[in-house]
Short mmCIF file of C-alpha atoms in Angstrom, two decimals:
data_model
loop_
_atom_site.label_atom_id
_atom_site.label_comp_id
_atom_site.label_asym_id
_atom_site.label_seq_id
_atom_site.Cartn_x
_atom_site.Cartn_y
_atom_site.Cartn_z
CA MET J 23 0.12 -0.34 -0.17
CA TRP J 24 1.21 3.41 -1.06
CA TRP J 25 0.80 4.87 2.51
CA ALA J 26 3.01 2.32 4.09
CA VAL J 27 5.94 2.59 2.00
CA ALA J 28 5.47 6.47 2.27
CA ARG J 29 5.41 5.99 6.10
CA ARG J 30 8.51 3.69 5.98
CA ALA J 31 10.10 6.05 3.33
CA ALA J 32 9.78 8.90 5.50
CA ALA J 33 10.80 7.48 8.74
CA PRO J 34 13.93 7.64 8.82
CA ALA J 35 14.80 11.12 7.54
CA PHE J 36 12.56 12.12 9.99
CA ILE J 37 14.10 10.93 13.10
CA GLY J 38 16.96 12.00 11.78
CA SER J 39 16.02 15.75 11.17
CA LEU J 40 14.52 15.08 14.80
CA ALA J 41 17.52 14.04 16.03
CA SER J 42 19.37 16.95 14.77
CA PHE J 43 16.85 19.82 16.25
CA THR J 44 17.03 17.98 19.89
CA ALA J 45 20.49 17.94 19.43
CA TYR J 46 20.74 21.42 18.42
CA SER J 47 17.75 22.89 21.00
CA TYR J 48 19.22 21.82 24.03
CA CYS J 49 22.62 22.71 23.34
CA GLU J 50 22.65 25.61 26.26
CA LYS J 51 26.15 27.13 25.60
CA PRO J 52 26.20 29.20 22.79
CA ALA J 53 22.43 30.86 22.32
CA ARG J 54 21.10 30.51 19.20
CA THR J 55 20.74 33.29 17.27
CA LYS J 56 17.78 34.63 15.79
CA GLU J 57 19.08 33.48 12.61
CA GLN J 58 19.84 29.95 13.62
CA ALA J 59 16.36 29.47 14.98
CA GLU J 60 14.70 30.16 11.63
CA GLU J 61 16.90 27.87 10.57
CA THR J 62 16.40 25.11 12.63
CA ALA J 63 12.86 25.60 12.06
CA ALA J 64 13.11 25.52 8.60
CA VAL J 65 14.49 21.89 8.58
CA VAL J 66 12.05 20.99 10.77
CA ALA J 67 9.48 22.11 8.48
CA ALA J 68 10.32 20.84 5.33
CA ALA J 69 10.90 17.45 7.03
CA VAL J 70 7.71 17.55 7.50
CA ALA J 71 6.42 18.50 4.28
CA GLY J 72 8.82 16.68 2.46
CA GLN J 73 10.96 18.90 0.86
CA LYS J 74 14.93 19.18 0.52
CA LYS J 75 16.61 20.48 3.51
CA PRO J 76 18.74 23.29 3.15
CA PRO J 77 21.94 23.25 4.28
CA GLN J 78 22.55 22.59 7.89
CA ARG J 79 25.66 23.30 10.37
CA THR J 80 28.14 20.71 10.87
CA LEU J 81 30.80 20.26 13.97
CA SER J 82 33.38 21.71 11.07
CA THR J 83 31.33 24.86 11.08
CA LEU J 84 31.16 25.31 14.80
CA THR J 85 33.78 26.61 17.49
CA LYS J 86 35.60 23.68 19.40
CA GLU J 87 32.84 24.76 22.00
CA GLN J 88 29.97 25.04 20.77
CA ALA J 89 31.75 21.12 18.56
CA ASP J 90 32.41 19.73 22.54
CA GLY J 91 29.25 21.51 23.49
CA GLN J 92 26.91 19.59 20.30
CA LYS J 93 28.96 16.20 21.07
CA GLN J 94 28.01 15.92 24.45
CA VAL J 95 24.17 16.66 23.15
CA LEU J 96 24.83 14.19 20.82
CA GLN J 97 25.86 11.25 23.02
CA ALA J 98 23.39 12.26 25.69
CA LEU J 99 20.66 11.56 22.68
CA LEU J 100 22.57 8.35 21.88
CA GLY J 101 22.16 6.90 24.70
CA GLN J 102 18.70 8.13 25.21
CA MET J 103 17.93 6.35 21.74
CA ILE J 104 19.57 3.21 23.80
CA ASP J 105 16.98 2.85 25.97
CA ASP J 106 13.99 3.77 24.17
CA VAL J 107 15.04 0.22 22.15
CA ASP J 108 15.51 -1.34 25.10
CA ARG J 109 12.26 -0.05 26.73
CA THR J 110 10.56 -0.33 23.31
CA GLY J 111 10.95 -3.81 22.35
CA GLY J 112 13.36 -2.62 19.38
CA VAL J 113 11.44 0.26 17.86
CA GLY J 114 12.34 3.92 18.68
CA GLU J 115 9.63 5.99 20.00
CA LEU J 116 8.69 7.78 16.82
CA GLN J 117 8.79 4.34 14.06
CA GLN J 118 6.85 3.11 16.82
CA THR J 119 4.26 5.41 16.50
CA LEU J 120 4.13 4.63 13.43
CA THR J 121 4.17 1.12 12.94
CA LYS J 122 1.46 1.42 15.54
CA LEU J 123 -0.72 4.10 13.24
CA GLU J 124 -0.13 1.68 9.98
CA ASP J 125 -1.07 -1.57 12.08
CA GLU J 126 -4.28 0.69 13.15
CA LEU J 127 -5.19 1.90 9.43
CA TRP J 128 -4.57 -1.75 8.22
CA ALA J 129 -6.79 -3.20 10.79
CA ARG J 130 -9.37 -0.45 10.41
CA GLY J 131 -9.29 -1.08 6.41
CA ARG J 132 -9.22 -5.07 6.62
CA VAL J 133 -13.07 -5.81 5.34
CA HIS J 134 -13.37 -9.51 7.32
CA ARG J 135 -14.94 -12.38 4.72
CA ILE J 136 -16.84 -14.52 7.47
CA VAL J 137 -18.41 -17.85 6.06
CA ILE J 138 -21.86 -18.93 7.57
CA THR J 139 -22.37 -22.80 6.78
CA GLY J 140 -23.26 -25.97 8.40
CA GLY J 141 -25.96 -29.22 6.88
CA PRO J 142 -29.86 -28.11 6.43
CA CYS J 143 -31.47 -26.74 9.01
CA ALA J 144 -28.25 -25.46 11.45
CA GLY J 145 -30.00 -22.04 12.51
CA LYS J 146 -27.74 -20.05 9.13
CA SER J 147 -30.39 -17.46 8.10
CA THR J 148 -31.68 -16.49 12.21
CA ILE J 149 -27.81 -16.25 13.52
CA MET J 150 -26.75 -14.31 10.80
CA SER J 151 -29.95 -12.01 11.04
CA ASP J 152 -28.80 -12.03 14.91
CA LEU J 153 -24.88 -11.18 13.38
CA VAL J 154 -25.99 -8.67 11.08
CA GLN J 155 -27.75 -6.99 14.38
CA MET J 156 -24.85 -7.02 16.26
CA LEU J 157 -21.94 -5.84 14.22
CA LYS J 158 -24.04 -2.86 13.68
CA GLU J 159 -24.39 -1.60 16.89
CA ARG J 160 -20.51 -2.08 17.39
CA ASN J 161 -20.33 0.27 13.98
CA TYR J 162 -18.90 -1.88 11.48
CA LEU J 163 -20.13 -1.89 7.89
CA VAL J 164 -21.79 -4.83 7.28
CA PHE J 165 -22.59 -7.14 4.21
CA THR J 166 -24.31 -9.81 3.62
CA MET J 167 -24.27 -12.65 0.60
CA PRO J 168 -27.35 -15.07 0.28
CA GLU J 169 -27.13 -18.70 -0.39
CA ILE J 170 -26.27 -19.11 -4.18
CA ALA J 171 -27.76 -22.59 -4.65
CA THR J 172 -31.13 -21.14 -3.51
CA GLU J 173 -31.78 -18.04 -4.94
CA MET J 174 -30.81 -20.06 -8.21
CA PHE J 175 -33.13 -22.47 -6.89
CA LYS J 176 -35.77 -19.49 -7.19
CA TRP J 177 -34.36 -17.98 -10.43
CA SER J 178 -34.91 -21.23 -12.24
CA ASP J 179 -38.14 -21.77 -10.29
CA GLY J 180 -37.29 -24.61 -9.14
CA LYS J 181 -36.11 -26.82 -12.27
CA MET J 182 -32.90 -26.39 -11.61
CA TRP J 183 -32.11 -30.05 -9.61
CA ASP J 184 -34.77 -32.01 -11.55
CA ASP J 185 -32.82 -30.80 -14.59
CA PHE J 186 -29.15 -31.63 -13.48
CA SER J 187 -29.77 -34.22 -11.29
CA ALA J 188 -32.00 -36.51 -13.45
CA GLN J 189 -29.48 -39.46 -13.46
CA GLY J 190 -28.45 -38.57 -10.13
CA LEU J 191 -25.45 -37.18 -8.37
CA ASP J 192 -23.54 -39.50 -9.69
CA ASP J 193 -23.75 -38.47 -13.80
CA ASP J 194 -20.13 -36.61 -12.88
CA PRO J 195 -20.44 -34.56 -16.07
CA VAL J 196 -23.84 -32.96 -16.10
CA TRP J 197 -23.78 -32.48 -12.27
CA ALA J 198 -19.93 -31.18 -12.05
CA SER J 199 -21.64 -28.23 -14.63
CA LEU J 200 -24.12 -27.06 -12.02
CA GLN J 201 -21.79 -26.90 -9.42
CA THR J 202 -19.56 -25.36 -12.38
CA SER J 203 -22.23 -22.38 -13.31
CA LEU J 204 -23.11 -21.70 -9.28
CA THR J 205 -19.34 -21.66 -8.32
CA ARG J 206 -18.70 -19.11 -10.66
CA VAL J 207 -21.60 -17.13 -10.07
CA GLN J 208 -21.10 -16.97 -6.69
CA THR J 209 -16.83 -15.97 -7.25
CA VAL J 210 -18.17 -13.19 -8.85
CA ILE J 211 -20.92 -11.64 -7.14
CA GLU J 212 -18.97 -11.96 -3.88
CA ASP J 213 -16.06 -10.35 -5.46
CA SER J 214 -17.95 -7.44 -6.42
CA ILE J 215 -19.29 -7.56 -2.77
CA VAL J 216 -15.99 -6.96 -1.15
CA HIS J 217 -15.29 -4.32 -3.86
CA MET J 218 -18.19 -2.27 -2.31
CA ALA J 219 -17.13 -2.78 0.58
CA HIS J 220 -13.16 -1.51 0.32
CA ARG J 221 -14.90 1.50 -1.35
CA SER J 222 -17.99 2.14 1.31
CA LEU J 223 -14.93 1.72 4.19
CA SER J 224 -12.48 4.01 2.26
CA LYS J 225 -14.65 6.96 1.67
CA ARG J 226 -16.52 6.07 5.48
CA ARG J 227 -13.66 6.39 7.10
CA LYS J 228 -12.84 9.67 5.90
CA GLY J 229 -16.37 11.09 8.31
CA PRO J 230 -16.78 12.06 11.94
CA ASN J 231 -17.88 8.61 12.91
CA PRO J 232 -15.61 6.34 10.93
CA PRO J 233 -16.69 2.66 11.35
CA GLU J 234 -14.33 0.05 13.19
CA GLY J 235 -14.14 -2.40 9.72
CA ALA J 236 -16.39 -3.56 7.86
CA VAL J 237 -17.64 -7.40 7.49
CA VAL J 238 -18.72 -9.39 4.58
CA LEU J 239 -21.35 -11.97 5.95
CA LEU J 240 -21.82 -14.86 3.19
CA ASP J 241 -24.77 -18.08 3.82
CA ARG J 242 -22.28 -20.52 2.58
CA GLY J 243 -18.92 -20.09 0.82
CA VAL J 244 -17.74 -21.87 -2.46
CA ILE J 245 -16.27 -24.86 -0.81
CA ASP J 246 -20.06 -25.55 0.34
CA ASN J 247 -19.85 -27.03 -2.95
CA VAL J 248 -17.75 -29.56 -1.82
CA ALA J 249 -20.24 -31.47 0.06
CA TYR J 250 -22.69 -31.83 -2.63
CA CYS J 251 -19.72 -33.61 -5.84
CA THR J 252 -18.34 -36.82 -5.73
CA ASP J 253 -14.60 -36.27 -5.79
CA GLU J 254 -14.42 -36.56 -9.71
CA ALA J 255 -17.72 -34.12 -10.36
CA TRP J 256 -15.24 -31.67 -7.73
CA ALA J 257 -12.44 -32.09 -10.34
CA MET J 258 -14.13 -31.53 -13.23
CA VAL J 259 -15.51 -28.74 -11.52
CA LEU J 260 -11.58 -26.80 -10.32
CA GLU J 261 -10.46 -27.58 -13.62
CA ASP J 262 -13.26 -25.68 -15.83
CA LEU J 263 -12.70 -23.09 -13.29
CA GLY J 264 -8.55 -23.47 -13.69
CA THR J 265 -8.10 -23.14 -9.57
CA THR J 266 -7.11 -25.52 -6.88
CA THR J 267 -9.39 -25.86 -3.20
CA ALA J 268 -6.72 -24.21 -1.48
CA ARG J 269 -7.10 -20.91 -2.84
CA LEU J 270 -11.02 -20.76 -3.64
CA ILE J 271 -10.53 -21.81 1.07
CA ASP J 272 -8.36 -18.61 1.07
CA ARG J 273 -10.89 -16.28 -0.59
CA TYR J 274 -12.59 -16.32 2.99
CA ASP J 275 -10.89 -14.89 6.63
CA HIS J 276 -12.83 -17.40 8.93
CA VAL J 277 -15.79 -19.83 8.71
CA ILE J 278 -18.81 -20.45 11.57
CA HIS J 279 -19.92 -24.17 10.94
CA LEU J 280 -23.33 -24.35 12.33
CA VAL J 281 -24.30 -28.10 13.07
CA THR J 282 -27.65 -29.38 11.34
CA ALA J 283 -30.54 -29.93 13.75
CA ALA J 284 -30.19 -33.46 12.37
CA ASN J 285 -27.38 -34.05 14.79
CA GLY J 286 -28.27 -33.75 18.31
CA ALA J 287 -31.43 -31.86 18.09
CA GLU J 288 -33.52 -34.07 15.61
CA GLN J 289 -37.34 -33.01 16.48
CA HIS J 290 -36.50 -28.94 15.64
CA TYR J 291 -35.46 -30.23 11.84
CA THR J 292 -37.80 -29.05 9.07
CA LEU J 293 -37.64 -29.14 5.19
CA GLU J 294 -38.94 -25.51 6.47
CA GLN J 295 -36.54 -22.60 5.74
CA ALA J 296 -36.32 -19.36 7.50
CA GLU J 297 -36.59 -16.85 5.56
CA GLY J 298 -39.47 -18.41 3.31
CA ASP J 299 -43.25 -17.85 4.38
CA GLY J 300 -44.52 -21.33 3.67
CA SER J 301 -46.07 -19.90 0.41
CA GLU J 302 -43.39 -21.25 -2.25
CA GLU J 303 -41.81 -25.17 -2.66
CA SER J 304 -38.09 -25.04 -0.19
CA ALA J 305 -34.88 -25.89 -2.25
CA ARG J 306 -34.50 -27.68 1.15
CA SER J 307 -35.39 -32.02 0.71
CA GLU J 308 -32.79 -33.88 2.46
CA THR J 309 -33.92 -36.44 5.45
CA PRO J 310 -32.11 -36.02 8.96
CA GLU J 311 -30.05 -38.97 7.45
CA GLN J 312 -28.56 -37.37 4.59
CA ALA J 313 -28.66 -33.65 6.82
CA ARG J 314 -26.11 -35.64 8.86
CA GLN J 315 -24.08 -36.34 6.36
CA LEU J 316 -24.11 -33.39 4.49
CA ASP J 317 -23.08 -31.99 7.81
CA GLY J 318 -20.06 -33.95 8.01
CA ARG J 319 -19.10 -33.28 3.87
CA THR J 320 -19.63 -29.63 4.72
CA LEU J 321 -17.54 -30.00 7.87
CA SER J 322 -14.36 -31.91 6.13
CA ALA J 323 -14.57 -30.10 3.09
CA TRP J 324 -13.36 -27.09 5.58
CA GLN J 325 -10.72 -28.53 7.23
CA GLU J 326 -7.99 -26.52 5.65
CA THR J 327 -8.94 -23.44 6.24
CA LYS J 328 -6.83 -20.71 8.67
CA SER J 329 -10.00 -20.05 10.86
CA HIS J 330 -12.81 -22.58 11.52
CA PHE J 331 -15.27 -22.88 14.43
CA ILE J 332 -18.14 -25.23 15.14
CA VAL J 333 -21.10 -24.80 16.70
CA GLY J 334 -23.52 -28.18 17.91
CA ASN J 335 -26.75 -28.82 19.79
CA ALA J 336 -25.39 -30.88 21.98
CA GLY J 337 -25.94 -30.23 25.55
CA VAL J 338 -27.22 -26.11 24.74
CA THR J 339 -30.46 -24.85 23.86
CA TRP J 340 -31.41 -23.12 20.20
CA PRO J 341 -31.19 -19.25 22.15
CA GLU J 342 -27.37 -20.76 23.50
CA LYS J 343 -26.64 -21.49 19.90
CA ARG J 344 -27.29 -18.43 18.41
CA GLN J 345 -25.46 -16.63 21.34
CA LYS J 346 -22.54 -18.86 21.08
CA ALA J 347 -22.00 -17.68 17.41
CA LYS J 348 -22.23 -14.38 18.37
CA ALA J 349 -19.55 -14.77 21.07
CA ILE J 350 -17.18 -16.43 18.35
CA LEU J 351 -18.08 -13.65 15.79
CA GLY J 352 -16.33 -11.02 18.73
CA MET J 353 -13.72 -13.06 19.88
CA LEU J 354 -12.49 -12.66 15.87
CA LEU J 355 -13.17 -9.13 16.35
CA GLY J 356 -11.19 -8.72 19.38
CA ASP J 357 -13.75 -8.58 21.94
CA ALA J 358 -11.77 -9.15 25.04
CA SER J 359 -15.09 -10.52 26.62
CA SER J 360 -15.70 -12.93 24.29
CA GLY J 361 -12.44 -14.61 25.37
CA GLY J 362 -14.21 -17.45 27.47
CA LEU J 363 -14.70 -19.78 24.94
CA MET J 364 -11.41 -20.42 24.28
CA GLN J 365 -10.03 -23.16 26.24
CA LYS J 366 -6.38 -24.00 26.81
CA LEU J 367 -4.93 -26.83 28.64
CA GLN J 368 -1.62 -27.26 29.72
CA CYS J 369 -0.87 -31.56 28.69
CA ALA J 370 1.84 -34.38 29.21
CA TYR J 371 3.62 -33.76 25.66
CA LEU J 372 2.68 -36.10 22.50
CA PRO J 373 4.95 -35.32 19.58
CA PRO J 374 2.83 -34.23 16.47
CA GLN J 375 3.34 -38.45 14.87
CA VAL J 376 1.36 -39.82 17.66
CA ILE J 377 -1.67 -37.27 17.78
CA LEU J 378 -1.83 -37.95 13.90
CA ALA J 379 -1.94 -41.79 14.05
CA GLU J 380 -4.14 -41.31 17.02
CA ALA J 381 -6.67 -39.45 15.36
CA ALA J 382 -6.44 -41.63 11.94
CA ALA J 383 -7.50 -43.72 14.11
CA ASP J 384 -9.98 -43.40 15.61
CA GLY J 385 -13.29 -43.79 14.18
CA GLU J 386 -14.87 -41.21 15.99
CA ILE J 387 -12.84 -38.30 14.38
CA PRO J 388 -13.89 -37.14 10.19
CA TRP J 389 -10.57 -35.75 9.23
CA VAL J 390 -6.93 -34.57 10.96
CA VAL J 391 -4.97 -31.80 9.41
CA SER J 392 -1.21 -30.62 10.23
CA LYS J 393 0.44 -27.25 10.12
CA HIS J 394 3.83 -25.78 10.80
CA VAL J 395 3.71 -22.25 12.68
CA LYS J 396 6.97 -20.24 13.32
CA THR J 397 6.64 -17.12 15.45
CA THR J 398 8.92 -14.48 15.89
CA TYR J 399 8.77 -11.85 18.50
CA LEU J 400 8.93 -8.65 18.14
CA SER J 401 9.45 -7.94 21.43
CA ASP J 402 7.04 -9.57 24.92
CA LYS J 403 4.07 -7.28 23.06
CA SER J 404 3.84 -8.64 19.89
CA ARG J 405 5.14 -10.75 17.69
CA LEU J 406 4.88 -11.95 13.94
CA GLN J 407 3.48 -15.69 12.84
CA LYS J 408 3.98 -17.84 9.71
CA THR J 409 1.31 -20.97 8.95
CA SER J 410 2.62 -23.41 6.25
CA PRO J 411 0.68 -26.69 5.27
CA GLY J 412 2.05 -29.49 7.10
CA ASN J 413 2.67 -33.51 6.81
CA GLY J 414 2.69 -32.87 2.56
CA GLY J 415 -1.04 -31.23 2.74
CA ALA J 416 -1.96 -28.74 0.53
CA GLY J 417 -2.96 -24.76 1.31
CA ALA J 418 -1.46 -21.24 1.33
CA VAL J 419 0.89 -19.57 3.36
CA LEU J 420 -0.79 -17.33 5.96
CA TYR J 421 1.29 -14.24 7.44
CA PHE J 422 -0.39 -12.38 11.27
CA HIS J 423 0.49 -9.68 12.69
CA GLN J 424 -0.52 -10.22 17.26
CA ASP J 425 -0.40 -7.90 19.76
CA LEU J 426 -0.18 -9.94 22.88
CA ASP J 427 -1.49 -8.82 26.55
CA ALA J 428 -0.01 -8.65 30.13
CA ASP J 429 0.13 -12.56 29.88
CA GLY J 430 1.06 -13.02 26.96
CA HIS J 431 -2.08 -14.10 25.43
CA VAL J 432 -3.18 -13.14 21.89
CA ALA J 433 -5.54 -9.37 22.38
CA ARG J 434 -5.59 -8.49 19.05
CA GLN J 435 -4.74 -10.13 15.94
CA TYR J 436 -4.58 -9.54 11.91
CA ALA J 437 -3.57 -11.26 8.66
CA MET J 438 -1.13 -9.77 6.85
CA ASP J 439 0.31 -10.31 3.46
CA TYR J 440 4.00 -11.43 2.39
CA TRP J 441 5.11 -8.04 1.80
CA THR J 442 4.35 -6.49 4.80
CA TYR J 443 5.21 -9.45 6.95
CA THR J 444 8.80 -9.39 5.95
CA GLN J 445 8.98 -5.58 6.44
CA LYS J 446 8.25 -5.05 9.76
CA LEU J 447 11.20 -8.06 10.18
CA ARG J 448 13.53 -5.72 8.28
CA THR J 449 12.17 -2.60 9.80
CA VAL J 450 12.92 -4.08 13.77
CA LEU J 451 16.06 -5.93 12.56
CA SER J 452 17.62 -2.68 11.27
CA SER J 453 16.46 -0.53 14.79
CA ARG J 454 18.06 -3.25 16.85
CA SER J 455 21.09 -3.39 14.52
CA ASP J 456 21.74 0.70 14.42
CA ALA J 457 21.13 0.62 17.94
CA LEU J 458 23.67 -1.57 19.04
CA ALA J 459 26.06 -0.22 16.29
CA LYS J 460 25.95 2.89 17.96
CA ALA J 461 27.02 1.53 21.60
CA GLY J 462 29.33 -0.49 19.86
CA VAL J 463 28.33 -3.99 19.97
CA GLY J 464 30.39 -6.03 17.34
CA ASP J 465 28.50 -8.92 15.30
CA SER J 466 29.73 -11.45 17.77
CA ASP J 467 27.63 -10.59 20.67
CA ALA J 468 24.48 -9.01 18.76
CA ALA J 469 22.87 -12.12 20.14
CA GLU J 470 23.77 -11.43 23.97
CA TRP J 471 22.89 -7.85 24.10
CA GLY J 472 18.90 -8.79 21.65
CA GLY J 473 20.31 -7.72 18.49
CA GLN J 474 18.36 -11.37 16.99
CA LEU J 475 14.50 -11.69 17.76
CA ARG J 476 13.52 -15.04 18.85
CA GLU J 477 11.65 -17.80 16.87
CA VAL J 478 9.88 -20.36 17.86
CA ARG J 479 9.11 -22.98 15.60
CA GLU J 480 5.68 -25.61 16.23
CA GLU J 481 3.64 -28.21 14.75
CA ILE J 482 -0.14 -27.56 15.04
CA VAL J 483 -2.52 -30.97 14.40
CA ILE J 484 -6.23 -29.85 13.91
CA PHE J 485 -9.04 -31.62 13.95
CA ALA J 486 -13.18 -32.27 14.40
CA PHE J 487 -14.40 -34.53 17.93
CA GLY J 488 -18.35 -34.69 18.42
CA ASP J 489 -19.09 -30.78 17.84
CA ASN J 490 -16.08 -29.70 18.62
CA ARG J 491 -12.85 -28.27 16.64
CA ILE J 492 -9.23 -29.22 18.64
CA ARG J 493 -6.06 -27.24 18.23
CA CYS J 494 -3.17 -29.39 19.79
CA ARG J 495 0.09 -26.59 19.93
CA CYS J 496 3.27 -29.50 20.08
CA SER J 497 6.75 -27.63 20.44
CA GLU J 498 9.20 -30.58 20.83
CA GLU J 499 11.54 -28.12 20.98
CA ARG J 500 10.22 -27.20 24.80
CA SER J 501 8.50 -30.76 25.13
CA GLN J 502 5.18 -29.04 25.21
CA LEU J 503 1.50 -29.89 23.94
CA GLU J 504 -1.08 -27.21 24.53
CA VAL J 505 -5.05 -28.50 23.63
CA GLU J 506 -6.93 -25.52 22.74
CA VAL J 507 -10.45 -26.10 22.09
CA CYS J 508 -13.23 -23.70 21.56
CA SER J 509 -16.19 -24.53 23.75
CA SER J 510 -19.18 -23.14 26.55
CA LEU J 511 -18.60 -26.89 28.44
CA PRO J 512 -15.69 -27.77 30.73
CA ALA J 513 -12.58 -28.91 27.89
CA GLU J 514 -11.66 -32.29 29.43
CA GLN J 515 -15.53 -32.95 28.82
CA VAL J 516 -15.11 -32.77 25.09
CA LEU J 517 -11.27 -34.52 24.50
CA PRO J 518 -11.39 -37.73 22.80
CA PRO J 519 -10.45 -40.52 25.57
CA TRP J 520 -7.02 -40.88 24.09
CA LEU J 521 -5.94 -37.52 24.61
CA ARG J 522 -7.86 -36.76 27.76
CA GLN J 523 -5.48 -39.47 29.31
CA ALA J 524 -2.92 -36.56 28.69
CA LYS J 525 -4.58 -33.55 30.54
CA ALA J 526 -2.45 -33.42 33.63
CA PRO J 527 -0.82 -30.28 33.24
CA VAL J 528 3.29 -31.52 33.33
#
């Protein structure tokens, strides 16, 4: 982004001008003349405006007394700069302010793409209405995307399924042509909505009450189509579209899966859709057993997504299910009061290979994936994270910036692109290197003086068990296993038996 480049380019020059101005301003002997004061003011004004600076005084043009005084002030200023580096985790005061401003603008400029998915009769329409109201109350711009399959069913006057499924779902070429059309239409409409969201957010940010951000809520994403295809048919869809499943998954930021009422709330399962008035034919035709199968296939289709949450029916009422969905969305947007859903257990260490093998052998676990994570600590208050597919899996490489609270937990997180990720690393490393060099610390002693950033490498294993998505963070270096689950029930109650045995803290 042009403004990010501009701020990065301007920061060193502005810091240098500020240092010169500070050294000259606080030099008591000799006192500045009117001409010197005007010259200094011109330097600062030129730096702020981005203009070429006028000639400045150097030590060689000063008297010996002036030069000695200037050197003393510069030495004191250098000491203060080194103290600032230590105190702020490697970034000078001004540059830290600019970085925070850039982070804030990035976060406010983000358009969050959140998919609400699940099996038939899961409560998507009602819960989406809840989420829209919640977002508006929190001053977010909200855009919604309807379920394209339902819309195309209406557009075809109910003939779509009959014409394309006359031979059954096993007629791959015919069924794949329908799914290709669905996917193509959906991606075009999604891209149009996201474009409008960016434009609207950009304009409204300049107003007196700028929005906190923009959210696009989607009633299903294109990956939901996988659940309605055979593997062969979906391969045809991808070939026709010239894309991959991983690329389609990367279109979205978060996925909230609502479990069908046919699984755990059978008495409430119905073919009638919430948004209908009963006068039109419903696009829903699945039996409860078919609904459960589609729910499982949908959950499995999204397994590689970067941020995935499950809202089930076991042990909760319908109002509680709706409330949990709202709490998850609040947590994704940085609401600290929603953090109670995320529970973590420190367990006896199990290598990732063991967890993968146990999960693969467990008949109640439909899928399991793993990821490599590299975390780079910029300071005790912030860190960068790079996530890549593990165990030979497919998927995109993802980058995140995370702000930490006093306990070291993630208080706020947002995704970033590769360029921004590398620029942040370079900026912090350059600041530390410059400060240590001015302090006379060589490269061989940089690690001891904090000139290098601390890195932590971990393997994360993720799988679905019941109504929950279990996340196991394995650190071989520290022989630690942290298990994370998003549930309103105690975490120990939702773990598989073989993992529950390792729940005792080390």
